[in-house]
Tab-separated table of C-alpha atoms and ligand atoms in Angstrom:
chain	number	residue	atom	x	y	z
Z	25	UNK	CA	-0.282	0.192	-0.229
Z	26	UNK	CA	1.221	3.739	-0.670
Z	27	UNK	CA	2.072	5.714	2.083
Z	28	UNK	CA	3.195	9.762	2.848
Z	29	UNK	CA	6.640	9.876	3.614
Z	30	UNK	CA	6.546	10.710	7.274
Z	31	UNK	CA	8.915	9.439	9.531
Z	32	UNK	CA	12.713	8.095	9.710
Z	33	UNK	CA	10.636	4.295	9.330
Z	34	UNK	CA	9.647	5.819	5.502
Z	35	UNK	CA	13.104	7.684	4.945
Z	36	UNK	CA	14.522	3.797	5.313
Z	37	UNK	CA	12.359	1.823	3.410
Z	38	UNK	CA	12.279	4.287	0.527
Z	39	UNK	CA	16.667	3.248	0.499
Z	40	UNK	CA	16.633	-0.103	0.719
Z	41	UNK	CA	13.873	-0.581	-1.628
Z	42	UNK	CA	15.758	1.629	-3.777
Z	43	UNK	CA	19.658	-0.028	-3.414
Z	44	UNK	CA	17.786	-3.300	-3.933
Z	45	UNK	CA	17.164	-1.964	-6.979
Z	46	UNK	CA	20.226	-0.325	-8.028
Z	47	UNK	CA	22.164	-4.192	-7.091
Z	48	UNK	CA	20.238	-5.574	-9.005
Z	49	UNK	CA	20.792	-3.176	-12.339
Z	50	UNK	CA	23.778	-4.571	-14.516
Z	51	UNK	CA	24.330	-0.974	-15.283
Z	52	UNK	CA	24.040	0.587	-11.996
Z	53	UNK	CA	25.360	-2.347	-9.810
Z	54	UNK	CA	28.719	-2.448	-11.406
Z	55	UNK	CA	29.247	1.153	-10.785
Z	56	UNK	CA	28.932	0.826	-7.275
Z	57	UNK	CA	30.232	-2.712	-6.327
Z	58	UNK	CA	32.584	-3.168	-8.866
Z	59	UNK	CA	34.709	0.039	-9.041
Z	60	UNK	CA	33.536	2.390	-6.028
Z	61	UNK	CA	33.599	-0.846	-4.171
Z	62	UNK	CA	30.715	0.318	-1.581
Z	63	UNK	CA	30.375	-0.823	1.882
Z	64	UNK	CA	26.609	-1.171	1.836
Z	65	UNK	CA	26.693	-1.459	5.691
Z	66	UNK	CA	27.326	2.675	5.705
Z	67	UNK	CA	26.096	3.756	2.455
Z	68	UNK	CA	22.671	2.905	3.456
Z	69	UNK	CA	22.245	4.675	6.841
Z	70	UNK	CA	24.416	7.454	5.065
Z	71	UNK	CA	21.581	8.291	2.240
Z	72	UNK	CA	19.183	7.332	5.058
Z	73	UNK	CA	20.826	10.563	6.834
Z	74	UNK	CA	21.289	12.549	2.864
Z	75	UNK	CA	17.585	11.726	2.390
Z	76	UNK	CA	15.907	12.820	5.697
Z	77	UNK	CA	17.793	16.232	5.610
Z	78	UNK	CA	15.657	16.038	2.346
Z	79	UNK	CA	12.705	15.658	3.517
Z	80	UNK	CA	12.412	15.610	7.132
Z	81	UNK	CA	14.477	18.782	7.526
Z	82	UNK	CA	17.120	16.919	9.549
Z	83	UNK	CA	20.492	17.830	9.903
Z	84	UNK	CA	22.608	14.754	10.505
Z	85	UNK	CA	24.080	14.266	6.671
Z	86	UNK	CA	27.771	15.630	6.440
Z	87	UNK	CA	28.938	15.064	3.888
Z	88	UNK	CA	30.203	16.292	0.298
Z	89	UNK	CA	28.019	14.340	-1.514
Z	90	UNK	CA	29.257	15.299	-5.307
Z	91	UNK	CA	32.978	13.965	-5.045
Z	92	UNK	CA	32.021	10.540	-4.505
Z	93	UNK	CA	30.155	11.213	-8.136
Z	94	UNK	CA	33.947	12.784	-9.279
Z	95	UNK	CA	36.232	9.795	-8.035
Z	96	UNK	CA	33.903	7.615	-10.495
Z	97	UNK	CA	33.883	10.016	-13.213
Z	98	UNK	CA	34.913	8.090	-15.527
Z	99	UNK	CA	32.294	5.600	-14.950
Z	100	UNK	CA	29.132	7.663	-14.916
Z	101	UNK	CA	27.917	8.396	-17.444
Z	102	UNK	CA	24.858	10.267	-18.809
Z	103	UNK	CA	22.946	7.079	-19.219
Z	104	UNK	CA	23.790	5.906	-15.736
Z	105	UNK	CA	21.703	9.101	-14.717
Z	106	UNK	CA	18.997	8.149	-16.800
Z	107	UNK	CA	19.086	4.579	-15.007
Z	108	UNK	CA	19.500	5.936	-11.434
Z	109	UNK	CA	16.815	8.786	-12.002
Z	110	UNK	CA	14.592	6.103	-13.636
Z	111	UNK	CA	14.417	3.303	-10.900
Z	112	UNK	CA	13.849	6.060	-8.146
Z	113	UNK	CA	10.959	7.209	-9.294
Z	114	UNK	CA	9.920	3.625	-10.117
Z	115	UNK	CA	10.562	2.934	-5.620
Z	116	UNK	CA	8.962	6.371	-4.463
Z	117	UNK	CA	5.861	5.616	-7.011
Z	118	UNK	CA	5.336	2.310	-6.435
Z	119	UNK	CA	5.547	2.365	-2.168
Z	120	UNK	CA	4.886	6.185	-1.551
Z	121	UNK	CA	2.217	9.552	-2.358
Z	122	UNK	CA	1.789	13.040	-1.272
Z	123	UNK	CA	3.668	15.944	-1.467
Z	124	UNK	CA	7.310	14.560	-0.185
Z	125	UNK	CA	7.249	11.832	-2.265
Z	126	UNK	CA	6.972	14.330	-5.277
Z	127	UNK	CA	9.829	16.957	-4.021
Z	128	UNK	CA	12.026	13.832	-3.461
Z	129	UNK	CA	11.767	12.710	-7.167
Z	130	UNK	CA	11.903	16.686	-7.547
Z	131	UNK	CA	15.406	17.430	-5.746
Z	132	UNK	CA	16.714	13.622	-7.194
Z	133	UNK	CA	16.177	15.454	-10.494
Z	134	UNK	CA	18.086	18.733	-9.605
Z	135	UNK	CA	20.733	17.274	-7.991
Z	136	UNK	CA	21.308	14.960	-10.693
Z	137	UNK	CA	21.145	17.486	-13.407
Z	138	UNK	CA	23.720	19.903	-11.225
Z	139	UNK	CA	26.092	16.331	-11.410
Z	140	UNK	CA	25.777	15.875	-14.541
Z	141	UNK	CA	26.964	19.455	-15.105
Z	142	UNK	CA	30.097	19.454	-13.045
Z	143	UNK	CA	31.476	15.857	-14.035
Z	144	UNK	CA	30.912	17.192	-17.639
Z	145	UNK	CA	32.547	20.325	-16.742
Z	146	UNK	CA	35.649	17.951	-15.188
Z	147	UNK	CA	35.882	15.857	-17.462
Z	148	UNK	CA	36.158	18.600	-20.156
Z	149	UNK	CA	39.108	20.687	-17.855
Z	150	UNK	CA	40.786	17.638	-18.174
Z	151	UNK	CA	40.901	17.225	-21.189
Z	152	UNK	CA	42.095	20.790	-21.979
Z	153	UNK	CA	44.942	20.240	-19.795
Z	154	UNK	CA	46.154	17.029	-19.485
Z	155	UNK	CA	49.365	17.066	-19.878
Z	156	UNK	CA	49.091	13.604	-22.009
Z	157	UNK	CA	47.232	15.037	-24.385
Z	158	UNK	CA	49.545	16.412	-27.194
Z	159	UNK	CA	50.972	12.477	-27.897
Z	160	UNK	CA	47.241	11.584	-28.403
G	226	HEM	C1	20.868	10.898	-9.710
G	226	HEM	C2	20.804	11.631	-8.231
G	226	HEM	C3	21.686	11.280	-7.412
G	226	HEM	C4	21.977	11.140	-6.336
G	226	HEM	C5	21.599	12.329	-5.857
G	226	HEM	C6	23.513	10.814	-5.361
G	226	HEM	C7	23.478	10.877	-4.368
G	226	HEM	C8	24.440	10.582	-3.884
G	226	HEM	C9	24.584	10.753	-2.474
G	226	HEM	C10	23.963	11.523	-1.398
G	226	HEM	C11	25.946	10.153	-1.917
G	226	HEM	C12	26.870	10.102	-0.848
G	226	HEM	C13	27.997	10.961	-0.840
G	226	HEM	C14	28.996	10.299	0.843
G	226	HEM	O1	29.053	11.591	1.256
G	226	HEM	O2	29.934	9.950	0.515
G	226	HEM	C15	26.536	8.713	-3.292
G	226	HEM	C16	27.802	8.485	-3.387
G	226	HEM	C17	27.534	7.584	-4.832
G	226	HEM	N1	27.013	7.491	-6.047
G	226	HEM	FE1	25.555	9.086	-5.819
G	226	HEM	N2	23.544	10.182	-6.750
G	226	HEM	C18	23.078	9.830	-7.445
G	226	HEM	C19	23.350	9.698	-8.832
G	226	HEM	C20	24.179	8.824	-8.538
G	226	HEM	C21	24.755	7.690	-10.307
G	226	HEM	C22	24.064	8.468	-11.569
G	226	HEM	C23	25.077	7.048	-10.490
G	226	HEM	C24	25.554	6.327	-10.527
G	226	HEM	C25	26.111	5.311	-10.526
G	226	HEM	C26	25.851	7.009	-8.424
G	226	HEM	C27	26.994	6.869	-8.093
G	226	HEM	C28	27.444	6.974	-6.442
G	226	HEM	C29	28.357	6.449	-6.014
G	226	HEM	C30	29.181	5.138	-6.553
G	226	HEM	C31	28.630	6.412	-4.921
G	226	HEM	C32	29.698	6.658	-3.898
G	226	HEM	C33	29.121	4.889	-2.740
G	226	HEM	C34	30.271	4.331	-1.771
G	226	HEM	O3	30.717	5.375	-1.060
G	226	HEM	O4	30.609	3.611	-2.252
G	226	HEM	N3	25.110	7.880	-7.992
G	226	HEM	N4	25.037	9.599	-4.358
């Protein structure tokens, strides 16, 4: 049954269901499990703190969310963002409804846009300053 996102238990459910999907997805799971070698025991509670900050106005998340993605810049493409957003929307729409559910999707999309923009900028800059460029 669908419900509103109201408390930390709802966020835990959202995060757990979403990353179950990520782990079953060939494209996304490689980035986490092969390249980043994600420690799920610490990543999931971190993502609960992250989303709870956005959706419940708590302030326990400490981190620099972009850095984790910058480290994987060679492995994360626009395809990955499309799939990530699609799975996130699917998780929300299968389980939740209401204002916070809509806000979660909106924030994921806008953060995704910013990450992609910054990753593009990083890659372009790297190309422009890569000392090996003239050897190619
Ligand atoms: C589109 C919206 C996205 C949001 C809102 C988001 C959010 C986050 C946040 C908050 C973290 C934790 C950063 C930290 O404090 O360490 C994280 C880590 C990470 N994300 Fe994303 N992310 C998004 C898209 C993606 C995509 C498309 C990928 C590609 C597979 C991805 C892969 C990762 C990886 C590999 C980590 C590091 C996990 C680790 O610590 O091992 N993310 N993300």
